[in-house]
PDB file of N, CA and C in Angstrom:
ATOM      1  N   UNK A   1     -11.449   6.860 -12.593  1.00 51.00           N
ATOM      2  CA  UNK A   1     -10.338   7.133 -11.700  1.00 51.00           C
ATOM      3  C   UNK A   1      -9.265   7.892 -12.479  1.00 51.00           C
ATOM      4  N   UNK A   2      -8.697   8.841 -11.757  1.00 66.00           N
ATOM      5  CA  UNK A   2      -7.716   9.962 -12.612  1.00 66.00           C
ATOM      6  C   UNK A   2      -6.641   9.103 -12.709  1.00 66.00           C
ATOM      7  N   UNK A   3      -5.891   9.504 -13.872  1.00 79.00           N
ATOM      8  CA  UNK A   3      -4.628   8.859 -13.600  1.00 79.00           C
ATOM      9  C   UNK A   3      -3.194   9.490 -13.125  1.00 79.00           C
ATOM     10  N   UNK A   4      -1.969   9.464 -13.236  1.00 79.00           N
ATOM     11  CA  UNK A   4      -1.055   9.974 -12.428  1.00 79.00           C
ATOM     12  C   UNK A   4      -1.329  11.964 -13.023  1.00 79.00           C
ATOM     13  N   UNK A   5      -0.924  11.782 -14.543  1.00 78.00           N
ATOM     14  CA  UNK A   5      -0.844  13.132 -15.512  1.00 78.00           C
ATOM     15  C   UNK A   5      -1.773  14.067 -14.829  1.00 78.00           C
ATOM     16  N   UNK A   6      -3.275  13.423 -14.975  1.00 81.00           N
ATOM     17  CA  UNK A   6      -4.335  13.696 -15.127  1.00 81.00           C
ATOM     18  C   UNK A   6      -4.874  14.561 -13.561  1.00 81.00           C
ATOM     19  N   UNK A   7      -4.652  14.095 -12.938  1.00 83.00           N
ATOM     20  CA  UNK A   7      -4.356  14.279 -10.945  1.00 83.00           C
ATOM     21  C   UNK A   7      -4.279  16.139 -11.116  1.00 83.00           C
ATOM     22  N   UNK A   8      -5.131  16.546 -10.041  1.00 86.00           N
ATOM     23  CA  UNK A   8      -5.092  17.858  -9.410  1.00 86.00           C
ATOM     24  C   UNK A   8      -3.691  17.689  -8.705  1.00 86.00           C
ATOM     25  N   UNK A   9      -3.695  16.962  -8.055  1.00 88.00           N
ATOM     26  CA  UNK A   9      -2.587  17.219  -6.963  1.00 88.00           C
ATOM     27  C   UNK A   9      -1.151  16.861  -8.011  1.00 88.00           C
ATOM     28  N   UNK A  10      -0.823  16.044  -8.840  1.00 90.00           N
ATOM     29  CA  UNK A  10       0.008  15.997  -9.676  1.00 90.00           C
ATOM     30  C   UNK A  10       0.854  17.232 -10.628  1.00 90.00           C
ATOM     31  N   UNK A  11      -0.431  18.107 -11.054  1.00 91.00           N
ATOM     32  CA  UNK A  11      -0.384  19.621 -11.707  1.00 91.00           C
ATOM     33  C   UNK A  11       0.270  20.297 -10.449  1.00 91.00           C
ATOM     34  N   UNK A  12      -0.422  20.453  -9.005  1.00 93.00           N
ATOM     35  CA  UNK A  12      -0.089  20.931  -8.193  1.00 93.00           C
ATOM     36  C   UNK A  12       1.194  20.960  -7.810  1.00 93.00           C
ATOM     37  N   UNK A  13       1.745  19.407  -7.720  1.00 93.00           N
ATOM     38  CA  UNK A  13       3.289  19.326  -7.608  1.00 93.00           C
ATOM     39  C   UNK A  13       4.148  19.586  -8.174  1.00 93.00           C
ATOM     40  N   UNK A  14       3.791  19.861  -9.850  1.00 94.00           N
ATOM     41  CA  UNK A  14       4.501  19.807 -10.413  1.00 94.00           C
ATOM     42  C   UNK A  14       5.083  21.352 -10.359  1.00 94.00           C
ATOM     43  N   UNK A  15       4.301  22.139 -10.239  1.00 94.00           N
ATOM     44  CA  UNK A  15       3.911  23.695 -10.721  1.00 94.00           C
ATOM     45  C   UNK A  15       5.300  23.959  -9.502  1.00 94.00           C
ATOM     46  N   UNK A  16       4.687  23.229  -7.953  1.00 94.00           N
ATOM     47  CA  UNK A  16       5.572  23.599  -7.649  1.00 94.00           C
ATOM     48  C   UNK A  16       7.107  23.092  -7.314  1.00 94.00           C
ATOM     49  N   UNK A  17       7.169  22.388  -7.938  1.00 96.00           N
ATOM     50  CA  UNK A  17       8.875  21.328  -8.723  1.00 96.00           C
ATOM     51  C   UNK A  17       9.265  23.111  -9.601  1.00 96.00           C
ATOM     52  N   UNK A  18       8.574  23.129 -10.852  1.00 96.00           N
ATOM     53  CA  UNK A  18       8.825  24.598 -11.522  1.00 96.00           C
ATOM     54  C   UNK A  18       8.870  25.868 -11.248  1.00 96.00           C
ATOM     55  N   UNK A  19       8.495  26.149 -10.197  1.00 96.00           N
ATOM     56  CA  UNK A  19       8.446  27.779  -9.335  1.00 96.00           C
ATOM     57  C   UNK A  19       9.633  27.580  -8.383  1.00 96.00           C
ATOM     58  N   UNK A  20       9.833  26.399  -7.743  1.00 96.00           N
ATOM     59  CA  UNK A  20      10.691  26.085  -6.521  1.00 96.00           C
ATOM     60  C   UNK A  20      12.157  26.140  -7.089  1.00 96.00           C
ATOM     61  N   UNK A  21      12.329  25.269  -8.521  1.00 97.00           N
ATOM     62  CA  UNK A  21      13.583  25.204  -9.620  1.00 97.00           C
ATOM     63  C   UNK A  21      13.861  26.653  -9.807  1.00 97.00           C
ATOM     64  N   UNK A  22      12.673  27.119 -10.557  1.00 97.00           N
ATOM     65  CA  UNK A  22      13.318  28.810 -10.782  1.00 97.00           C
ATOM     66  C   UNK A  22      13.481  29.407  -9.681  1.00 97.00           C
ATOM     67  N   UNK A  23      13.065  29.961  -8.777  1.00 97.00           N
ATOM     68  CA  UNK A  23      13.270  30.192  -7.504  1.00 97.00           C
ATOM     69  C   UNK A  23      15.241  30.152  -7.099  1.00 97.00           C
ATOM     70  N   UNK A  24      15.290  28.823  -6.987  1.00 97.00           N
ATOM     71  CA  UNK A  24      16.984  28.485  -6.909  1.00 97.00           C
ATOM     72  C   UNK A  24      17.578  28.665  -7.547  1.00 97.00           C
ATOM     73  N   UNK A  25      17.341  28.891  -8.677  1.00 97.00           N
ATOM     74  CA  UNK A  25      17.829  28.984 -10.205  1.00 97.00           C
ATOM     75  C   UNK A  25      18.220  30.659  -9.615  1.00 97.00           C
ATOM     76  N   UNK A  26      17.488  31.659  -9.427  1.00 97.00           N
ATOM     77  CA  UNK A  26      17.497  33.159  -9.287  1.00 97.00           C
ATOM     78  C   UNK A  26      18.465  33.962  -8.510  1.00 97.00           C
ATOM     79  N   UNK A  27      18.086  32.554  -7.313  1.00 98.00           N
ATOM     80  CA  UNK A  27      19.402  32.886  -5.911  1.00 98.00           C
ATOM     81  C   UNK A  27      20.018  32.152  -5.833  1.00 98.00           C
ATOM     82  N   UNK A  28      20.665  31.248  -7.359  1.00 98.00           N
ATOM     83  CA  UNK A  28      22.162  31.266  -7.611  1.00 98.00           C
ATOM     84  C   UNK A  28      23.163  32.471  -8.144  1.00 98.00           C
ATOM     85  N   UNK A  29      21.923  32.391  -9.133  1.00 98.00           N
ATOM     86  CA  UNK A  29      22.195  33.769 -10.222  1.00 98.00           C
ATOM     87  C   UNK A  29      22.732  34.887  -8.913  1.00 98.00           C
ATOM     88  N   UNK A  30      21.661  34.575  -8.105  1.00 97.00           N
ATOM     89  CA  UNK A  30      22.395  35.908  -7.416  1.00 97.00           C
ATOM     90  C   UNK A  30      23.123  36.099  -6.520  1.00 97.00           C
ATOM     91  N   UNK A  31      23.891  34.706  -5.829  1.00 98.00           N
ATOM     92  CA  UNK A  31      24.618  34.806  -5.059  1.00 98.00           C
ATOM     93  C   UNK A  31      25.540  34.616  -5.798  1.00 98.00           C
ATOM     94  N   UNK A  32      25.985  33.983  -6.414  1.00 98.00           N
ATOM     95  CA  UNK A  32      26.944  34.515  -7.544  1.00 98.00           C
ATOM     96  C   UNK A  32      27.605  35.784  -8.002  1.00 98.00           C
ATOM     97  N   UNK A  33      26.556  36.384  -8.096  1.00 97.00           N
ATOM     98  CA  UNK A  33      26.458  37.818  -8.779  1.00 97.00           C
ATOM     99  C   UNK A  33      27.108  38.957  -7.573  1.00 97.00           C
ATOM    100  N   UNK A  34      26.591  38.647  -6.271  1.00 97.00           N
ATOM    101  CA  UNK A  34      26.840  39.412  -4.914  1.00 97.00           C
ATOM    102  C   UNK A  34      28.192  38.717  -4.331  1.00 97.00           C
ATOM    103  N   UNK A  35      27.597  37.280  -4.369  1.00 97.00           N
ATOM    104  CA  UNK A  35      28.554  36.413  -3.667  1.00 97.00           C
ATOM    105  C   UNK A  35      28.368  36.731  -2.118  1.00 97.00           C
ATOM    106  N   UNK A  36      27.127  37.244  -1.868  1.00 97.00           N
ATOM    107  CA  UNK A  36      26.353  37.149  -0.469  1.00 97.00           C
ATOM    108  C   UNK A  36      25.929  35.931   0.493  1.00 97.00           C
ATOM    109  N   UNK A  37      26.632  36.096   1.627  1.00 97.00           N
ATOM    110  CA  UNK A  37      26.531  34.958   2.260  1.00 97.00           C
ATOM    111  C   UNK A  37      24.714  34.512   2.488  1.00 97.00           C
ATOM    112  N   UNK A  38      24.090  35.446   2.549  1.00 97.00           N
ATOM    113  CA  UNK A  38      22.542  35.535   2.922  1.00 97.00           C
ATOM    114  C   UNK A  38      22.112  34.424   1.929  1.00 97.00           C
ATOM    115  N   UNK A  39      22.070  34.815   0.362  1.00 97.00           N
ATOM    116  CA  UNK A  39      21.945  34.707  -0.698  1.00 97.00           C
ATOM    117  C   UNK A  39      22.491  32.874  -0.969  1.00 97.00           C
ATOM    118  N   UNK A  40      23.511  32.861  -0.490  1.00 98.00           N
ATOM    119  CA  UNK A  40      24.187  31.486  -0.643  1.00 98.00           C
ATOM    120  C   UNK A  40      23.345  30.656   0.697  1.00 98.00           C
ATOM    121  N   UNK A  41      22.618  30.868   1.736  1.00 98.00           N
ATOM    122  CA  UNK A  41      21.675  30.503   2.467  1.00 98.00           C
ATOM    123  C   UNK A  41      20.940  30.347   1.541  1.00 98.00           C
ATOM    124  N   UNK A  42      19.940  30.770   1.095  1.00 97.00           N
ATOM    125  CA  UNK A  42      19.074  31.310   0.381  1.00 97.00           C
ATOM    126  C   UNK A  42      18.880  29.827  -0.578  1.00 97.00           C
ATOM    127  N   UNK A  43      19.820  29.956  -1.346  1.00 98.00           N
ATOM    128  CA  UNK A  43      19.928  29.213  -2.515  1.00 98.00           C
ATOM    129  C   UNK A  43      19.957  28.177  -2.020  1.00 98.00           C
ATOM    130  N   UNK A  44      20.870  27.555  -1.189  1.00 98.00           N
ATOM    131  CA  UNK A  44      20.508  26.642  -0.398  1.00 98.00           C
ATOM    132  C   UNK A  44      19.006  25.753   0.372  1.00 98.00           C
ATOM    133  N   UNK A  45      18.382  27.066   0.686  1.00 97.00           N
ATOM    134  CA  UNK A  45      16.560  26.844   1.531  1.00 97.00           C
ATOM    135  C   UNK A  45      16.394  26.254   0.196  1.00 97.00           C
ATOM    136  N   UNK A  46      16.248  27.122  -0.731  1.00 97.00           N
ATOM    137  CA  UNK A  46      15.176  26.856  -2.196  1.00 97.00           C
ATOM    138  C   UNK A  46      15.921  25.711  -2.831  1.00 97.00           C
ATOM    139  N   UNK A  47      17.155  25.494  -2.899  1.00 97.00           N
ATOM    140  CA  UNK A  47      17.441  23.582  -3.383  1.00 97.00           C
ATOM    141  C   UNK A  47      16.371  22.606  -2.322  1.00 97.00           C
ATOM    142  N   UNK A  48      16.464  22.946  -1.412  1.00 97.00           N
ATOM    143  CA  UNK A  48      16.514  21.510   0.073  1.00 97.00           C
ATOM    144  C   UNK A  48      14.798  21.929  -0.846  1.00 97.00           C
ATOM    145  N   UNK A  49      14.310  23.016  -0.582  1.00 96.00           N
ATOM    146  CA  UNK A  49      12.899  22.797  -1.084  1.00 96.00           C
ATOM    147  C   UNK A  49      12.093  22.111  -2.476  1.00 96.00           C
ATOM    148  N   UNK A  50      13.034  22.237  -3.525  1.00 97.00           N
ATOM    149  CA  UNK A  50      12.794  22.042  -4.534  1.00 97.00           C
ATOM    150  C   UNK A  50      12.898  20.212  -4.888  1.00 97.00           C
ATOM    151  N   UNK A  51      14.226  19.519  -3.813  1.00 97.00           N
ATOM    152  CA  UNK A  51      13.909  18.077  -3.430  1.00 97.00           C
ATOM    153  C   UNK A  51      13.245  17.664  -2.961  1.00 97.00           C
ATOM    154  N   UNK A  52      12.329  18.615  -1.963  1.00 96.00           N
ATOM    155  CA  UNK A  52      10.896  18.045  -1.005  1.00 96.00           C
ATOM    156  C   UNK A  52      10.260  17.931  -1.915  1.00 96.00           C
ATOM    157  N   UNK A  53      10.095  18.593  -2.831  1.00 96.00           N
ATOM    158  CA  UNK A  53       8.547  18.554  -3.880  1.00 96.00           C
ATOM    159  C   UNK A  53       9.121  17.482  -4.709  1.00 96.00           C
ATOM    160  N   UNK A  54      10.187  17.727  -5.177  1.00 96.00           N
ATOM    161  CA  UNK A  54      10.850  16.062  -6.205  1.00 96.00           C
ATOM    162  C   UNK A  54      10.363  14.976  -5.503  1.00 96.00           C
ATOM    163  N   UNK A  55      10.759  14.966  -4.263  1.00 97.00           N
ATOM    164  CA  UNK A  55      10.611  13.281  -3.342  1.00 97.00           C
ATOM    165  C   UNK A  55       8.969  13.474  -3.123  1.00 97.00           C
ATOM    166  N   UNK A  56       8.539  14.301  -3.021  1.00 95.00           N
ATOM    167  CA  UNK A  56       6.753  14.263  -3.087  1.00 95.00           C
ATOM    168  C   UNK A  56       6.551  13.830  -4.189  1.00 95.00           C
ATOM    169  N   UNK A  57       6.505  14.487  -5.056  1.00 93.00           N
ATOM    170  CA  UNK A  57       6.114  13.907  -6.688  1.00 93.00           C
ATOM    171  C   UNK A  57       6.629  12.247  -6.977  1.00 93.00           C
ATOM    172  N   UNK A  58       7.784  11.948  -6.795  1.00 94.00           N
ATOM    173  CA  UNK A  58       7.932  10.222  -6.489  1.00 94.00           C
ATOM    174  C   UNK A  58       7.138  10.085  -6.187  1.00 94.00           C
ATOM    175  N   UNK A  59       6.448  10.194  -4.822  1.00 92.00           N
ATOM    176  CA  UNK A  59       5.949   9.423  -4.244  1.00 92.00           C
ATOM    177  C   UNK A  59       4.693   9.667  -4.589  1.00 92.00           C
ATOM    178  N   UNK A  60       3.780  10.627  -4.963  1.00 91.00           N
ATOM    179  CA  UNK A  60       2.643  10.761  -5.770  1.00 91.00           C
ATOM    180  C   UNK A  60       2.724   9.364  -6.683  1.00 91.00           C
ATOM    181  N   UNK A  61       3.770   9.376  -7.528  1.00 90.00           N
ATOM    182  CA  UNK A  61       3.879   9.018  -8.696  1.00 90.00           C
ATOM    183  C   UNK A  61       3.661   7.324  -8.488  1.00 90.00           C
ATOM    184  N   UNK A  62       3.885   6.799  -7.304  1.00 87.00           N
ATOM    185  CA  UNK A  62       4.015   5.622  -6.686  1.00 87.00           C
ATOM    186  C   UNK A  62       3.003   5.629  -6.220  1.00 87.00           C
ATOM    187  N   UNK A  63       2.283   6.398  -5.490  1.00 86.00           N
ATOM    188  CA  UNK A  63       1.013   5.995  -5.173  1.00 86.00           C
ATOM    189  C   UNK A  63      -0.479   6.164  -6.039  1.00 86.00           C
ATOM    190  N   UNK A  64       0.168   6.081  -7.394  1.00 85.00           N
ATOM    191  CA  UNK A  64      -0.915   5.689  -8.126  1.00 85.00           C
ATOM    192  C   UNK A  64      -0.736   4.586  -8.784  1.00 85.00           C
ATOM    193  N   UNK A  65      -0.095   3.735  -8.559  1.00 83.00           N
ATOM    194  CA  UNK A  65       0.154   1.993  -8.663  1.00 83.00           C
ATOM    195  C   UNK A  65      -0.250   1.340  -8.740  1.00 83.00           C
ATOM    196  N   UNK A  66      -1.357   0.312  -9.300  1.00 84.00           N
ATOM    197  CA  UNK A  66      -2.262  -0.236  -8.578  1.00 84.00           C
ATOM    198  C   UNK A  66      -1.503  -1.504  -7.843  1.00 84.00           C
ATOM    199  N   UNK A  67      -2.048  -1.570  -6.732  1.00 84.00           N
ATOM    200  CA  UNK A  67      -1.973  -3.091  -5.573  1.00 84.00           C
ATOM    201  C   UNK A  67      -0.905  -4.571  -6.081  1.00 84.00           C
ATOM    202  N   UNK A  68      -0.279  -5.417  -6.188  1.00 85.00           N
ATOM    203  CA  UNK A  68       0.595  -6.402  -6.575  1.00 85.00           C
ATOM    204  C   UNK A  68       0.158  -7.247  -4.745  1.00 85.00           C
ATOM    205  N   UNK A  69       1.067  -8.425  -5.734  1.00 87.00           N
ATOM    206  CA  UNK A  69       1.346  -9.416  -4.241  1.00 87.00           C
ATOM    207  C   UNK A  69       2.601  -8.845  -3.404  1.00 87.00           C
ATOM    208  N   UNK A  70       3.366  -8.532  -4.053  1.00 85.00           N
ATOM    209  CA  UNK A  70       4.163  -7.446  -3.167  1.00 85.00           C
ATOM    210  C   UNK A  70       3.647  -6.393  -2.319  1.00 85.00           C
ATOM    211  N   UNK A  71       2.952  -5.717  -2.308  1.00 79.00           N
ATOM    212  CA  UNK A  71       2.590  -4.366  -2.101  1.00 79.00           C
ATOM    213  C   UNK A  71       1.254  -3.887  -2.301  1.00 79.00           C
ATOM    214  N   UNK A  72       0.609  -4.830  -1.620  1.00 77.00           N
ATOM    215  CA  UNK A  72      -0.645  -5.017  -1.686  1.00 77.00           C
ATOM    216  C   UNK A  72      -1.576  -3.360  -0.810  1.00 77.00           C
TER     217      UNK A  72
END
Protein backbone atom coordinates (compact mmCIF):
# COMPACT_ATOMS: atom_id res chain seq x y z
CA UNK A 1 0.00 0.00 0.00
CA UNK A 2 1.48 3.51 -1.11
CA UNK A 3 1.97 5.77 1.42
CA UNK A 4 0.95 9.55 1.65
CA UNK A 5 4.74 10.87 -0.19
CA UNK A 6 4.71 7.98 -2.25
CA UNK A 7 0.83 8.47 -3.86
CA UNK A 8 0.34 9.42 -7.68
CA UNK A 9 -2.32 11.57 -6.71
CA UNK A 10 -0.17 13.23 -3.84
CA UNK A 11 2.76 14.27 -6.62
CA UNK A 12 -0.29 15.31 -8.55
CA UNK A 13 -1.46 17.73 -5.88
CA UNK A 14 1.30 18.85 -5.05
CA UNK A 15 2.66 19.94 -8.59
CA UNK A 16 -0.42 21.59 -8.61
CA UNK A 17 -0.16 23.56 -4.96
CA UNK A 18 3.40 24.71 -7.09
CA UNK A 19 2.15 25.85 -10.58
CA UNK A 20 -1.13 27.35 -8.90
CA UNK A 21 1.47 29.39 -6.10
CA UNK A 22 3.55 30.60 -9.03
CA UNK A 23 0.76 31.35 -11.11
CA UNK A 24 -0.46 34.02 -8.21
CA UNK A 25 2.80 34.79 -7.43
CA UNK A 26 3.03 36.31 -11.43
CA UNK A 27 -0.39 38.13 -11.27
CA UNK A 28 0.67 39.84 -8.25
CA UNK A 29 3.84 40.75 -9.72
CA UNK A 30 1.69 42.02 -12.23
CA UNK A 31 -0.99 43.71 -10.95
CA UNK A 32 1.20 45.53 -9.06
CA UNK A 33 3.29 46.41 -11.81
CA UNK A 34 -0.03 47.68 -14.04
CA UNK A 35 -2.12 48.04 -11.04
CA UNK A 36 -4.88 46.57 -13.45
CA UNK A 37 -8.10 45.98 -12.19
CA UNK A 38 -8.37 42.66 -14.55
CA UNK A 39 -5.07 41.54 -13.14
CA UNK A 40 -6.09 42.21 -9.41
CA UNK A 41 -9.21 39.72 -10.43
CA UNK A 42 -6.85 37.58 -11.69
CA UNK A 43 -4.66 37.28 -8.75
CA UNK A 44 -7.41 36.85 -6.83
CA UNK A 45 -9.00 33.49 -9.18
CA UNK A 46 -5.33 32.01 -8.80
CA UNK A 47 -5.18 32.60 -4.69
CA UNK A 48 -9.00 31.11 -4.19
CA UNK A 49 -7.35 28.31 -6.53
CA UNK A 50 -4.22 27.67 -5.02
CA UNK A 51 -6.39 27.08 -1.40
CA UNK A 52 -8.57 24.50 -3.28
CA UNK A 53 -5.54 22.40 -3.96
CA UNK A 54 -4.09 23.28 -0.22
CA UNK A 55 -7.57 22.08 1.34
CA UNK A 56 -7.34 19.02 -1.21
CA UNK A 57 -3.93 18.06 -0.23
CA UNK A 58 -5.20 18.16 3.69
CA UNK A 59 -7.46 16.18 2.95
CA UNK A 60 -5.46 13.65 0.79
CA UNK A 61 -3.17 13.85 3.59
CA UNK A 62 -6.01 12.67 6.07
CA UNK A 63 -7.21 10.21 4.08
CA UNK A 64 -4.34 8.14 4.30
CA UNK A 65 -4.86 7.52 8.10
CA UNK A 66 -5.39 4.40 8.99
CA UNK A 67 -9.06 3.65 10.80
CA UNK A 68 -9.11 4.51 15.02
CA UNK A 69 -12.19 4.07 17.34
CA UNK A 70 -12.86 7.52 16.55
CA UNK A 71 -12.99 7.46 12.93
CA UNK A 72 -13.38 4.29 12.02
Amino acid sequence: EPGFWSSGTTRVVLSAILVNGANTLFKLIAWLYTGSHSMFSEFIHSCADTMNQIILGIGLYHSFKKPDTDHP
